[in-house]
Short mmCIF file of N, CA and C in Angstrom, two decimals:
data_model
loop_
_atom_site.label_atom_id
_atom_site.label_comp_id
_atom_site.label_asym_id
_atom_site.label_seq_id
_atom_site.Cartn_x
_atom_site.Cartn_y
_atom_site.Cartn_z
N UNK A 1 0.83 -1.18 0.00
CA UNK A 1 0.00 0.00 0.00
C UNK A 1 0.87 1.24 0.00
N UNK A 2 0.40 2.22 -0.70
CA UNK A 2 1.12 3.47 -0.79
C UNK A 2 0.40 4.48 0.09
N UNK A 3 1.00 4.85 1.18
CA UNK A 3 0.43 5.83 2.09
C UNK A 3 1.14 7.16 1.93
N UNK A 4 1.10 7.67 0.76
CA UNK A 4 1.74 8.95 0.48
C UNK A 4 0.88 10.08 1.04
N UNK A 5 1.45 11.03 1.76
CA UNK A 5 0.64 12.13 2.31
C UNK A 5 0.00 12.99 1.21
N UNK A 6 0.59 12.99 0.04
CA UNK A 6 0.02 13.77 -1.06
C UNK A 6 -1.32 13.17 -1.52
N UNK A 7 -1.42 11.82 -1.52
CA UNK A 7 -2.69 11.17 -1.87
C UNK A 7 -3.79 11.56 -0.90
N UNK A 8 -3.48 11.56 0.38
CA UNK A 8 -4.49 11.96 1.38
C UNK A 8 -4.89 13.41 1.20
N UNK A 9 -3.95 14.26 0.90
CA UNK A 9 -4.25 15.67 0.69
C UNK A 9 -5.14 15.88 -0.54
N UNK A 10 -4.86 15.15 -1.61
CA UNK A 10 -5.68 15.26 -2.81
C UNK A 10 -7.10 14.75 -2.58
N UNK A 11 -7.25 13.68 -1.79
CA UNK A 11 -8.59 13.16 -1.50
C UNK A 11 -9.41 14.16 -0.69
N UNK A 12 -8.81 14.83 0.23
CA UNK A 12 -9.55 15.80 1.04
C UNK A 12 -9.83 17.08 0.26
N UNK A 13 -9.01 17.40 -0.71
CA UNK A 13 -9.19 18.64 -1.46
C UNK A 13 -10.16 18.47 -2.63
N UNK A 14 -10.50 17.25 -3.00
CA UNK A 14 -11.35 17.01 -4.16
C UNK A 14 -12.83 17.14 -3.79
N UNK A 15 -13.24 18.33 -3.48
CA UNK A 15 -14.65 18.59 -3.19
C UNK A 15 -15.26 19.29 -4.40
N UNK A 16 -16.53 19.06 -4.59
CA UNK A 16 -17.19 19.70 -5.71
C UNK A 16 -17.39 21.17 -5.41
N UNK A 17 -17.10 22.01 -6.38
CA UNK A 17 -17.30 23.44 -6.17
C UNK A 17 -18.80 23.74 -6.11
N UNK A 18 -19.19 24.77 -5.41
CA UNK A 18 -20.62 25.11 -5.34
C UNK A 18 -21.10 25.60 -6.71
N UNK A 19 -22.33 25.24 -7.04
CA UNK A 19 -22.91 25.65 -8.32
C UNK A 19 -23.41 27.09 -8.22
N UNK A 20 -23.38 27.81 -9.33
CA UNK A 20 -23.92 29.17 -9.31
C UNK A 20 -25.44 29.12 -9.08
N UNK A 21 -25.98 30.22 -8.58
CA UNK A 21 -27.40 30.26 -8.25
C UNK A 21 -28.27 30.14 -9.50
N UNK A 22 -27.78 30.58 -10.63
CA UNK A 22 -28.57 30.54 -11.86
C UNK A 22 -28.41 29.22 -12.62
N UNK A 23 -27.74 28.26 -12.02
CA UNK A 23 -27.45 27.00 -12.71
C UNK A 23 -28.73 26.28 -13.14
N UNK A 24 -29.67 26.16 -12.22
CA UNK A 24 -30.92 25.45 -12.51
C UNK A 24 -31.71 26.13 -13.62
N UNK A 25 -31.84 27.44 -13.53
CA UNK A 25 -32.61 28.15 -14.56
C UNK A 25 -31.91 28.06 -15.92
N UNK A 26 -30.59 28.07 -15.93
CA UNK A 26 -29.87 27.94 -17.19
C UNK A 26 -30.06 26.55 -17.80
N UNK A 27 -30.10 25.54 -16.96
CA UNK A 27 -30.32 24.18 -17.45
C UNK A 27 -31.70 24.07 -18.08
N UNK A 28 -32.72 24.61 -17.40
CA UNK A 28 -34.08 24.53 -17.94
C UNK A 28 -34.23 25.39 -19.19
N UNK A 29 -33.50 26.49 -19.25
CA UNK A 29 -33.52 27.31 -20.46
C UNK A 29 -32.93 26.54 -21.64
N UNK A 30 -31.84 25.83 -21.40
CA UNK A 30 -31.24 25.03 -22.46
C UNK A 30 -32.16 23.90 -22.90
N UNK A 31 -32.85 23.29 -21.95
CA UNK A 31 -33.78 22.21 -22.30
C UNK A 31 -34.92 22.76 -23.14
N UNK A 32 -35.47 23.91 -22.75
CA UNK A 32 -36.56 24.52 -23.52
C UNK A 32 -36.08 24.90 -24.91
N UNK A 33 -34.88 25.41 -25.02
CA UNK A 33 -34.33 25.78 -26.32
C UNK A 33 -34.15 24.54 -27.20
N UNK A 34 -33.69 23.45 -26.60
CA UNK A 34 -33.51 22.22 -27.37
C UNK A 34 -34.85 21.67 -27.83
N UNK A 35 -35.90 21.81 -27.03
CA UNK A 35 -37.22 21.34 -27.43
C UNK A 35 -37.77 22.19 -28.57
N UNK A 36 -37.48 23.48 -28.56
CA UNK A 36 -37.94 24.35 -29.65
C UNK A 36 -37.26 23.97 -30.95
N UNK A 37 -36.03 23.61 -30.87
CA UNK A 37 -35.28 23.26 -32.07
C UNK A 37 -35.57 21.84 -32.53
N UNK A 38 -36.25 21.06 -31.73
CA UNK A 38 -36.42 19.66 -32.09
C UNK A 38 -37.23 19.49 -33.38
N UNK A 39 -38.24 20.32 -33.61
CA UNK A 39 -39.01 20.21 -34.85
C UNK A 39 -38.13 20.55 -36.05
N UNK A 40 -37.34 21.58 -35.91
CA UNK A 40 -36.43 21.96 -37.00
C UNK A 40 -35.40 20.86 -37.24
N UNK A 41 -34.87 20.30 -36.18
CA UNK A 41 -33.88 19.24 -36.37
C UNK A 41 -34.52 17.99 -36.94
N UNK A 42 -35.78 17.71 -36.57
CA UNK A 42 -36.47 16.56 -37.14
C UNK A 42 -36.68 16.75 -38.64
N UNK A 43 -37.09 17.95 -39.04
CA UNK A 43 -37.29 18.23 -40.46
C UNK A 43 -35.97 18.11 -41.22
N UNK A 44 -34.91 18.60 -40.60
CA UNK A 44 -33.60 18.52 -41.24
C UNK A 44 -33.18 17.06 -41.42
N UNK A 45 -33.39 16.25 -40.39
CA UNK A 45 -33.04 14.83 -40.50
C UNK A 45 -33.90 14.13 -41.55
N UNK A 46 -35.18 14.48 -41.60
CA UNK A 46 -36.08 13.85 -42.58
C UNK A 46 -35.66 14.21 -44.00
N UNK A 47 -35.36 15.48 -44.23
CA UNK A 47 -34.94 15.89 -45.57
C UNK A 47 -33.57 15.33 -45.93
N UNK A 48 -32.71 15.22 -44.93
CA UNK A 48 -31.39 14.65 -45.19
C UNK A 48 -31.49 13.18 -45.56
N UNK A 49 -32.47 12.49 -45.00
CA UNK A 49 -32.62 11.07 -45.34
C UNK A 49 -33.17 10.89 -46.75
N UNK A 50 -33.88 11.89 -47.27
CA UNK A 50 -34.45 11.77 -48.61
C UNK A 50 -33.42 11.96 -49.72
N UNK A 51 -32.27 12.53 -49.40
CA UNK A 51 -31.27 12.74 -50.45
C UNK A 51 -30.40 11.50 -50.66
N UNK A 52 -30.59 10.49 -49.85
CA UNK A 52 -29.89 9.24 -50.08
C UNK A 52 -30.54 8.53 -51.26
N UNK A 53 -29.81 7.71 -51.99
CA UNK A 53 -30.35 7.13 -53.23
C UNK A 53 -31.62 6.30 -53.06
N UNK A 54 -31.64 5.39 -52.12
CA UNK A 54 -32.81 4.52 -52.00
C UNK A 54 -34.07 5.29 -51.58
N UNK A 55 -34.03 6.11 -50.52
CA UNK A 55 -35.25 6.86 -50.19
C UNK A 55 -35.66 7.83 -51.29
N UNK A 56 -34.70 8.40 -52.00
CA UNK A 56 -35.04 9.31 -53.09
C UNK A 56 -35.76 8.55 -54.21
N UNK A 57 -35.27 7.38 -54.55
CA UNK A 57 -35.92 6.58 -55.60
C UNK A 57 -37.31 6.14 -55.17
N UNK A 58 -37.46 5.77 -53.92
CA UNK A 58 -38.77 5.35 -53.41
C UNK A 58 -39.74 6.52 -53.43
N UNK A 59 -39.29 7.71 -53.04
CA UNK A 59 -40.20 8.86 -53.02
C UNK A 59 -40.58 9.28 -54.44
N UNK A 60 -39.66 9.18 -55.39
CA UNK A 60 -39.99 9.51 -56.78
C UNK A 60 -40.99 8.49 -57.33
N UNK A 61 -40.76 7.21 -57.05
CA UNK A 61 -41.67 6.17 -57.52
C UNK A 61 -43.06 6.35 -56.91
N UNK A 62 -43.11 6.67 -55.62
CA UNK A 62 -44.41 6.88 -54.97
C UNK A 62 -45.13 8.08 -55.57
N UNK A 63 -44.39 9.14 -55.86
CA UNK A 63 -45.00 10.33 -56.46
C UNK A 63 -45.56 10.02 -57.85
N UNK A 64 -44.82 9.26 -58.65
CA UNK A 64 -45.28 8.89 -59.99
C UNK A 64 -46.52 8.00 -59.89
N UNK A 65 -46.51 7.05 -58.97
CA UNK A 65 -47.66 6.16 -58.82
C UNK A 65 -48.90 6.92 -58.36
N UNK A 66 -48.74 7.84 -57.44
CA UNK A 66 -49.88 8.64 -56.98
C UNK A 66 -50.40 9.51 -58.11
N UNK A 67 -49.51 10.11 -58.88
CA UNK A 67 -49.93 10.92 -60.02
C UNK A 67 -50.66 10.11 -61.07
N UNK A 68 -50.17 8.91 -61.35
CA UNK A 68 -50.85 8.05 -62.33
C UNK A 68 -52.21 7.62 -61.82
N UNK A 69 -52.29 7.30 -60.56
CA UNK A 69 -53.58 6.90 -59.98
C UNK A 69 -54.58 8.04 -60.03
N UNK A 70 -54.14 9.25 -59.67
CA UNK A 70 -55.05 10.40 -59.73
C UNK A 70 -55.45 10.71 -61.17
N UNK A 71 -54.53 10.54 -62.11
CA UNK A 71 -54.86 10.76 -63.51
C UNK A 71 -55.89 9.77 -64.02
N UNK A 72 -55.74 8.52 -63.64
CA UNK A 72 -56.71 7.51 -64.07
C UNK A 72 -58.05 7.69 -63.37
N UNK A 73 -58.03 8.15 -62.14
CA UNK A 73 -59.28 8.32 -61.39
C UNK A 73 -60.10 9.48 -61.95
N UNK A 74 -59.46 10.48 -62.52
CA UNK A 74 -60.19 11.65 -63.02
C UNK A 74 -60.37 11.63 -64.54
N UNK A 75 -59.91 10.59 -65.20
CA UNK A 75 -60.01 10.51 -66.66
C UNK A 75 -61.46 10.26 -67.07
N UNK A 76 -61.95 11.00 -68.06
CA UNK A 76 -63.33 10.77 -68.50
C UNK A 76 -63.43 9.43 -69.24
N UNK A 77 -64.63 8.92 -69.28
CA UNK A 77 -64.83 7.65 -70.00
C UNK A 77 -64.70 7.88 -71.50
N UNK A 78 -64.58 6.80 -72.25
CA UNK A 78 -64.38 6.90 -73.70
C UNK A 78 -65.59 7.53 -74.38
N UNK A 79 -66.78 7.19 -73.92
CA UNK A 79 -68.00 7.75 -74.54
C UNK A 79 -68.06 9.25 -74.33
N UNK A 80 -67.72 9.70 -73.13
CA UNK A 80 -67.72 11.14 -72.85
C UNK A 80 -66.66 11.86 -73.68
N UNK A 81 -65.52 11.22 -73.85
CA UNK A 81 -64.45 11.84 -74.63
C UNK A 81 -64.84 11.97 -76.09
N UNK A 82 -65.49 10.94 -76.64
CA UNK A 82 -65.91 11.00 -78.04
C UNK A 82 -66.98 12.06 -78.24
N UNK A 83 -67.91 12.15 -77.31
CA UNK A 83 -68.96 13.16 -77.41
C UNK A 83 -68.38 14.56 -77.31
N UNK A 84 -67.42 14.75 -76.41
CA UNK A 84 -66.79 16.06 -76.27
C UNK A 84 -66.05 16.44 -77.55
N UNK A 85 -65.39 15.48 -78.16
CA UNK A 85 -64.67 15.76 -79.41
C UNK A 85 -65.66 16.10 -80.53
N UNK A 86 -66.73 15.34 -80.62
CA UNK A 86 -67.72 15.61 -81.67
C UNK A 86 -68.35 16.98 -81.49
N UNK A 87 -68.62 17.35 -80.26
CA UNK A 87 -69.19 18.67 -80.00
C UNK A 87 -68.21 19.78 -80.33
N UNK A 88 -66.93 19.54 -80.14
CA UNK A 88 -65.95 20.59 -80.39
C UNK A 88 -65.72 20.84 -81.87
N UNK A 89 -65.93 19.83 -82.73
CA UNK A 89 -65.67 20.03 -84.16
C UNK A 89 -66.93 20.19 -85.00
N UNK A 90 -68.08 19.96 -84.43
CA UNK A 90 -69.32 20.04 -85.20
C UNK A 90 -69.71 21.49 -85.46
N UNK A 91 -69.89 21.86 -86.73
CA UNK A 91 -70.30 23.24 -87.02
C UNK A 91 -71.77 23.47 -86.69
N UNK A 92 -72.54 22.41 -86.56
CA UNK A 92 -73.97 22.56 -86.30
C UNK A 92 -74.27 22.81 -84.82
N UNK A 93 -73.33 22.46 -83.95
CA UNK A 93 -73.58 22.63 -82.52
C UNK A 93 -73.18 24.01 -82.02
N UNK A 94 -72.44 24.75 -82.83
CA UNK A 94 -72.04 26.10 -82.43
C UNK A 94 -73.17 27.06 -82.72
N UNK A 95 -73.55 27.80 -81.76
CA UNK A 95 -74.61 28.79 -81.97
C UNK A 95 -73.96 30.11 -82.35
N UNK A 96 -74.52 30.72 -83.34
CA UNK A 96 -74.00 32.00 -83.80
C UNK A 96 -74.85 33.08 -83.17
N UNK A 97 -74.21 34.03 -82.54
CA UNK A 97 -74.95 35.14 -81.93
C UNK A 97 -75.32 36.15 -83.01
N UNK A 98 -76.59 36.64 -83.02
CA UNK A 98 -76.98 37.62 -84.05
C UNK A 98 -76.40 38.98 -83.81
#
């Protein structure tokens, strides 16, 4: 065993310094600030993940599929399309204003 007097002196001197009075309020201020930034950091992480190749390809494919589905869902039927075309080119269906 090493009974060096310096070791005993260092053990007695190693006390924690007193915290400043504003320590608690500063900690809670930092926590509140971090919570405010959490939405921004979440958005940043989400957008950063989309620039990777696989998520970018998946998001492009999903966008194309949704666009195609919406296009097919709103497309007029063939009979309506033929009637619309016939009405647009027929000279007899246009009324002439006097």
